[in-house]
Amino acid sequence: MKVFYGLEHIEKIPNAVVTSGTFDGVHIGHQKILQRISETAKKDNGYSVLITFWPHPRLVLDQNNSQLKLLSTIDEKIELLRSFGLDYLVVIPFTRAFSKLSSFQFVNDILVETIGTKKLIIGYDHHFGRNREGSFEYLNENAKKFGFSVEEISRQDIDDIGISSTKIRNSLLNHNISVANDFLGRPYEIRGKVVHGDSRGKEMGFPTANVEIKEDYKLIPCDGVYAVEVEFYGSEFYGMLNIGMRPTVDGKKKQMEVHIFDFNQEIYGETLIIRFLDFIRIEKKFSDIQELKMQLDTDMKTVKERIKKINKT
């Protein structure tokens, strides 16, 4: 997959089969669109092209009030897209000035004059241009003038229940990890650096890696205990992860810490990829450290049983 950051160095792409959108999370609805443009490009001896935007438009247009948290950073999104056989990815810097482009300017200047689009494939209810004025109806009415054909993938073709990034975000924020993972077609993941903690976990026999996420817009699932898979330099391990205030210990600052099973390496400053497999329980305050330790023993057994069950399905 060839990646273009901006439009400056793009030459027209032969028989370009194009789609566009934010594609946050690259969920299974997005994947069906990617599959469709790839199949069409192969049939037409052309190339599949995705136009996406970064930063996410809502992060730019609603800087003061937006509570939007994203399912994927730009680097995560690019890595995900590589796995779907896309030929070209065009990342357009989204600015307030860009948001003022009319639907005609977007289609004529970018799709036609820059990319050389021969076929445009979009998902249902797709809008573009200033104030989202552009639509499938607009494209269909003007396709001949622009010199390309247009196809809309219906909601039913994408999924009967209407998968959306918003539904996935809500699922992750309401402990519905299995629902979110079904919609994504894979476990939800985060990437973070291991930072120094207070070693309380180690004192209780459950050493943990404290994980810090650099991007403040990245969605962190709701507080609680989770069964997770941890990737470290290509090796995968299972573990249990807690997100929350640690009310039994101090309750001063929200943290994310993971106890990795069968793992004993020095990893301060290293990056972990953490994949959420299932939700175990909400965070709670225990009467003392001994009661907390007993609960951690129970949690570990529960996590291991849950992982066995997941691996059998």
Coordinates of C-alpha atoms in Angstrom, one line a residue:
M1 CA 0.0 0.0 0.0
K2 CA 1.4 3.4 -1.0
V3 CA 0.6 6.2 1.4
F4 CA 0.3 9.9 0.4
Y5 CA 0.3 12.5 3.1
G6 CA -1.5 15.4 1.4
L7 CA -2.2 15.9 -2.3
E8 CA 0.9 17.6 -3.5
H9 CA 2.8 14.6 -5.0
I10 CA 0.0 12.5 -6.4
E11 CA -0.2 11.8 -10.1
K12 CA -3.5 10.6 -11.5
I13 CA -4.0 6.9 -10.7
P14 CA -5.0 4.7 -13.6
N15 CA -8.6 3.3 -13.4
A16 CA -8.9 4.5 -9.8
V17 CA -11.7 2.9 -7.8
V18 CA -12.1 5.3 -4.8
T19 CA -13.9 5.5 -1.5
S20 CA -13.5 8.2 1.2
G21 CA -14.3 8.6 4.9
T22 CA -12.7 8.8 8.3
F23 CA -12.8 4.9 8.7
D24 CA -12.2 5.2 12.5
G25 CA -11.5 1.7 13.8
V26 CA -11.8 0.1 10.4
H27 CA -14.7 -2.0 11.6
I28 CA -16.4 -4.8 9.6
G29 CA -18.7 -2.3 7.8
H30 CA -15.6 -0.4 6.6
Q31 CA -14.0 -3.7 5.7
K32 CA -16.9 -4.6 3.3
I33 CA -16.4 -1.3 1.5
L34 CA -12.6 -1.9 1.2
Q35 CA -13.3 -5.4 -0.1
R36 CA -15.7 -4.0 -2.6
I37 CA -13.3 -1.4 -4.0
S38 CA -10.5 -4.0 -4.1
E39 CA -12.7 -6.5 -6.0
T40 CA -13.8 -3.8 -8.5
A41 CA -10.3 -2.5 -9.0
K42 CA -9.0 -6.0 -9.9
K43 CA -11.9 -6.6 -12.3
D44 CA -11.3 -3.3 -14.0
N45 CA -7.5 -3.6 -14.1
G46 CA -7.3 -0.6 -11.8
Y47 CA -6.2 0.4 -8.3
S48 CA -8.1 0.7 -5.1
V49 CA -7.9 4.1 -3.3
L50 CA -9.0 5.3 0.1
I51 CA -9.1 9.0 0.8
T52 CA -9.2 9.7 4.6
F53 CA -8.7 12.7 6.7
W54 CA -6.5 13.5 9.7
P55 CA -7.0 14.9 12.2
H56 CA -10.6 13.6 12.6
P57 CA -12.9 16.4 11.4
R58 CA -14.7 16.6 14.8
L59 CA -11.4 17.1 16.6
V60 CA -10.8 20.2 14.4
L61 CA -14.3 21.6 14.1
D62 CA -15.3 21.2 17.8
Q63 CA -12.0 21.7 19.7
N64 CA -13.6 23.3 22.8
N65 CA -16.6 21.0 23.3
S66 CA -16.0 17.7 21.6
Q67 CA -15.9 14.7 23.8
L68 CA -15.0 12.5 20.9
K69 CA -12.6 9.6 21.6
L70 CA -11.2 7.7 18.6
L71 CA -10.9 4.0 18.1
S72 CA -7.7 4.3 16.2
T73 CA -4.8 6.7 15.9
I74 CA -3.6 7.5 12.4
D75 CA -0.7 5.1 12.7
E76 CA -3.0 2.3 13.9
K77 CA -5.4 3.0 11.1
I78 CA -2.6 2.9 8.5
E79 CA -1.4 -0.4 9.8
L80 CA -4.9 -1.9 9.8
L81 CA -5.5 -0.7 6.2
R82 CA -2.3 -2.4 5.0
S83 CA -3.8 -5.7 6.0
F84 CA -6.8 -5.3 3.6
G85 CA -4.9 -5.2 0.3
L86 CA -5.5 -1.5 -0.4
D87 CA -3.3 -0.1 -3.2
Y88 CA -3.3 3.6 -2.3
L89 CA -4.1 5.6 0.9
V90 CA -4.4 9.3 0.6
V91 CA -4.3 11.1 4.0
I92 CA -5.7 14.7 3.6
P93 CA -4.8 17.1 6.4
F94 CA -8.2 18.3 7.7
T95 CA -8.3 21.9 8.6
R96 CA -11.0 24.5 9.0
A97 CA -10.1 25.9 5.5
F98 CA -10.5 22.4 4.0
S99 CA -13.9 22.0 5.7
K100 CA -15.2 25.0 3.7
L101 CA -14.7 23.2 0.3
S102 CA -18.0 22.8 -1.4
S103 CA -19.1 19.4 -2.6
F104 CA -18.3 20.5 -6.2
Q105 CA -14.8 21.5 -5.2
F106 CA -14.2 18.3 -3.4
V107 CA -15.4 16.2 -6.3
N108 CA -13.9 18.2 -9.1
D109 CA -10.5 19.3 -7.6
I110 CA -9.7 16.1 -5.6
L111 CA -11.6 13.1 -7.0
V112 CA -11.4 14.1 -10.7
E113 CA -8.4 16.4 -11.2
T114 CA -6.0 15.0 -8.6
I115 CA -6.9 11.3 -8.2
G116 CA -8.4 10.7 -11.6
T117 CA -11.4 8.7 -10.2
K118 CA -13.1 6.3 -12.6
K119 CA -15.5 4.8 -10.1
L120 CA -16.5 6.0 -6.7
I121 CA -17.9 3.6 -4.1
I122 CA -19.4 4.9 -0.9
G123 CA -21.3 3.6 2.1
Y124 CA -24.9 4.4 2.9
D125 CA -25.7 7.9 4.2
H126 CA -22.3 9.2 3.1
H127 CA -22.0 13.0 3.0
F128 CA -19.1 15.3 2.1
G129 CA -18.2 18.9 1.4
R130 CA -19.1 22.1 3.2
N131 CA -21.8 21.4 5.9
R132 CA -22.0 17.8 4.5
E133 CA -24.0 19.1 1.6
G134 CA -22.8 16.4 -0.8
S135 CA -24.7 13.1 -1.0
F136 CA -25.1 10.0 -3.1
E137 CA -28.0 11.7 -4.9
Y138 CA -25.7 14.7 -5.8
L139 CA -23.0 12.3 -7.1
N140 CA -25.5 10.2 -9.1
E141 CA -27.0 13.3 -10.8
N142 CA -23.6 14.7 -11.7
A143 CA -21.5 11.5 -12.3
K144 CA -21.6 11.8 -16.1
K145 CA -20.4 15.4 -16.0
F146 CA -17.5 14.4 -13.7
G147 CA -16.6 11.4 -15.8
F148 CA -16.9 8.6 -13.3
S149 CA -19.5 6.1 -12.2
V150 CA -20.8 5.9 -8.6
E151 CA -22.1 3.1 -6.4
E152 CA -23.6 3.1 -3.0
I153 CA -23.3 0.1 -0.7
S154 CA -26.6 -0.2 1.1
R155 CA -26.9 -0.4 4.9
Q156 CA -28.3 -3.9 4.6
D157 CA -25.3 -4.9 2.5
I158 CA -22.9 -3.6 5.1
D159 CA -24.8 -5.1 8.1
D160 CA -28.4 -5.6 9.1
I161 CA -27.9 -4.0 12.5
G162 CA -26.0 -0.9 11.1
I163 CA -22.5 -1.1 12.5
S164 CA -21.0 2.3 13.3
S165 CA -17.9 3.6 15.0
T166 CA -20.3 5.4 17.5
K167 CA -21.9 2.0 18.5
I168 CA -18.4 0.5 19.0
R169 CA -17.3 3.5 21.2
N170 CA -20.5 3.2 23.3
S171 CA -20.0 -0.5 23.7
L172 CA -16.4 0.0 25.0
L173 CA -17.6 2.7 27.4
N174 CA -20.3 0.4 28.8
H175 CA -18.3 -2.8 29.4
N176 CA -19.6 -4.5 26.3
I177 CA -16.2 -5.7 25.0
S178 CA -17.5 -8.7 23.2
V179 CA -20.0 -6.6 21.2
A180 CA -17.3 -4.1 20.3
N181 CA -15.0 -6.9 19.2
D182 CA -17.7 -8.5 17.1
F183 CA -18.3 -5.1 15.3
L184 CA -14.6 -4.6 14.8
G185 CA -13.9 -8.1 13.6
R186 CA -11.0 -8.3 16.0
P187 CA -10.1 -7.4 19.7
Y188 CA -10.0 -3.7 20.4
E189 CA -6.5 -2.6 21.1
I190 CA -4.4 0.2 22.6
R191 CA -0.7 0.9 22.5
G192 CA 1.1 2.5 25.4
K193 CA 4.5 3.0 27.0
V194 CA 5.3 1.2 30.3
V195 CA 6.1 3.8 33.0
H196 CA 7.2 3.5 36.6
G197 CA 4.5 2.9 39.2
D198 CA 4.6 2.4 43.0
S199 CA 5.3 -1.4 42.9
R200 CA 2.2 -2.1 45.0
G201 CA 1.2 -5.0 42.7
K202 CA 4.6 -6.6 43.1
E203 CA 4.3 -6.4 46.8
M204 CA 1.1 -8.4 46.6
G205 CA 2.5 -11.0 44.3
F206 CA 0.9 -9.5 41.2
P207 CA 3.6 -7.3 39.5
T208 CA 2.0 -5.0 37.0
A209 CA 3.1 -2.8 34.1
N210 CA 1.7 0.7 34.3
V211 CA 0.7 1.7 30.8
E212 CA 0.5 5.3 29.7
I213 CA -1.3 6.3 26.4
K214 CA 0.3 9.2 24.6
E215 CA -2.7 10.3 22.6
D216 CA -5.4 11.9 24.7
Y217 CA -8.0 11.4 22.0
K218 CA -7.6 7.6 22.1
L219 CA -10.6 5.8 23.6
I220 CA -9.9 3.9 26.8
P221 CA -12.6 1.4 27.8
C222 CA -14.6 2.0 30.9
D223 CA -13.0 1.4 34.4
G224 CA -12.8 -2.2 35.5
V225 CA -10.9 -5.4 35.2
Y226 CA -10.4 -7.1 31.8
A227 CA -9.0 -10.2 30.3
V228 CA -6.4 -9.1 27.8
E229 CA -3.8 -10.2 25.3
V230 CA -0.5 -8.4 25.4
E231 CA 2.0 -8.2 22.5
F232 CA 5.6 -7.4 23.2
Y233 CA 8.1 -7.4 20.3
G234 CA 6.0 -9.9 18.4
S235 CA 5.4 -12.3 21.3
E236 CA 2.0 -12.6 22.7
F237 CA 1.0 -13.2 26.4
Y238 CA -2.3 -13.2 28.3
G239 CA -3.0 -11.1 31.3
M240 CA -5.5 -9.2 33.4
L241 CA -5.7 -5.4 33.3
N242 CA -7.3 -2.9 35.6
I243 CA -8.4 0.6 34.6
G244 CA -9.4 2.9 37.5
M245 CA -8.5 4.8 40.6
R246 CA -7.3 1.8 42.7
P247 CA -9.5 2.9 45.6
T248 CA -8.2 0.3 48.1
V249 CA -4.6 1.5 47.6
D250 CA -4.8 5.3 47.1
G251 CA -7.6 6.4 44.8
K252 CA -5.8 9.6 43.8
K253 CA -5.2 9.1 40.1
K254 CA -6.7 7.0 37.3
Q255 CA -4.2 4.4 36.1
M256 CA -4.1 1.5 33.7
E257 CA -2.0 -1.5 34.8
V258 CA -1.6 -5.0 33.5
H259 CA -0.4 -8.2 35.2
I260 CA 1.1 -10.3 32.4
F261 CA 0.9 -14.1 33.0
D262 CA 4.2 -16.1 32.8
F263 CA 6.2 -13.0 32.1
N264 CA 9.3 -11.7 33.9
Q265 CA 11.1 -9.1 31.9
E266 CA 12.3 -5.5 32.6
I267 CA 10.1 -3.4 30.2
Y268 CA 10.2 0.1 31.5
G269 CA 10.0 2.5 28.6
E270 CA 8.9 -0.2 26.2
T271 CA 5.7 -0.1 24.2
L272 CA 3.0 -2.8 24.7
I273 CA 0.0 -3.6 22.4
I274 CA -2.9 -4.5 24.6
R275 CA -6.0 -6.3 23.1
F276 CA -9.2 -6.4 25.1
L277 CA -10.7 -9.9 25.2
D278 CA -13.5 -9.6 27.8
F279 CA -14.8 -7.6 30.7
I280 CA -14.4 -9.3 34.1
R281 CA -15.8 -7.0 36.8
I282 CA -16.2 -3.4 37.9
E283 CA -13.5 -1.8 40.1
K284 CA -14.4 -1.7 43.8
K285 CA -12.9 -0.7 47.1
F286 CA -11.9 -3.6 49.5
S287 CA -11.6 -3.5 53.2
D288 CA -7.9 -4.1 53.2
I289 CA -5.0 -5.2 51.1
Q290 CA -5.5 -8.9 52.1
E291 CA -9.1 -8.8 50.8
L292 CA -7.8 -7.2 47.6
K293 CA -5.2 -9.9 47.1
M294 CA -7.8 -12.6 47.5
Q295 CA -9.9 -10.9 44.8
L296 CA -6.9 -10.7 42.5
D297 CA -6.4 -14.5 42.9
T298 CA -10.0 -15.0 42.0
D299 CA -9.7 -12.5 39.1
M300 CA -6.7 -14.4 37.7
K301 CA -8.6 -17.7 37.7
T302 CA -11.7 -16.1 36.1
V303 CA -9.5 -14.5 33.4
K304 CA -7.8 -17.8 32.6
E305 CA -11.1 -19.6 32.4
R306 CA -12.6 -16.8 30.2
I307 CA -9.6 -17.0 27.8
K308 CA -9.9 -20.7 27.5
K309 CA -13.6 -20.3 26.6
I310 CA -12.8 -17.6 24.0
N311 CA -10.1 -19.7 22.4
K312 CA -12.5 -22.6 22.0
T313 CA -15.1 -20.5 20.1

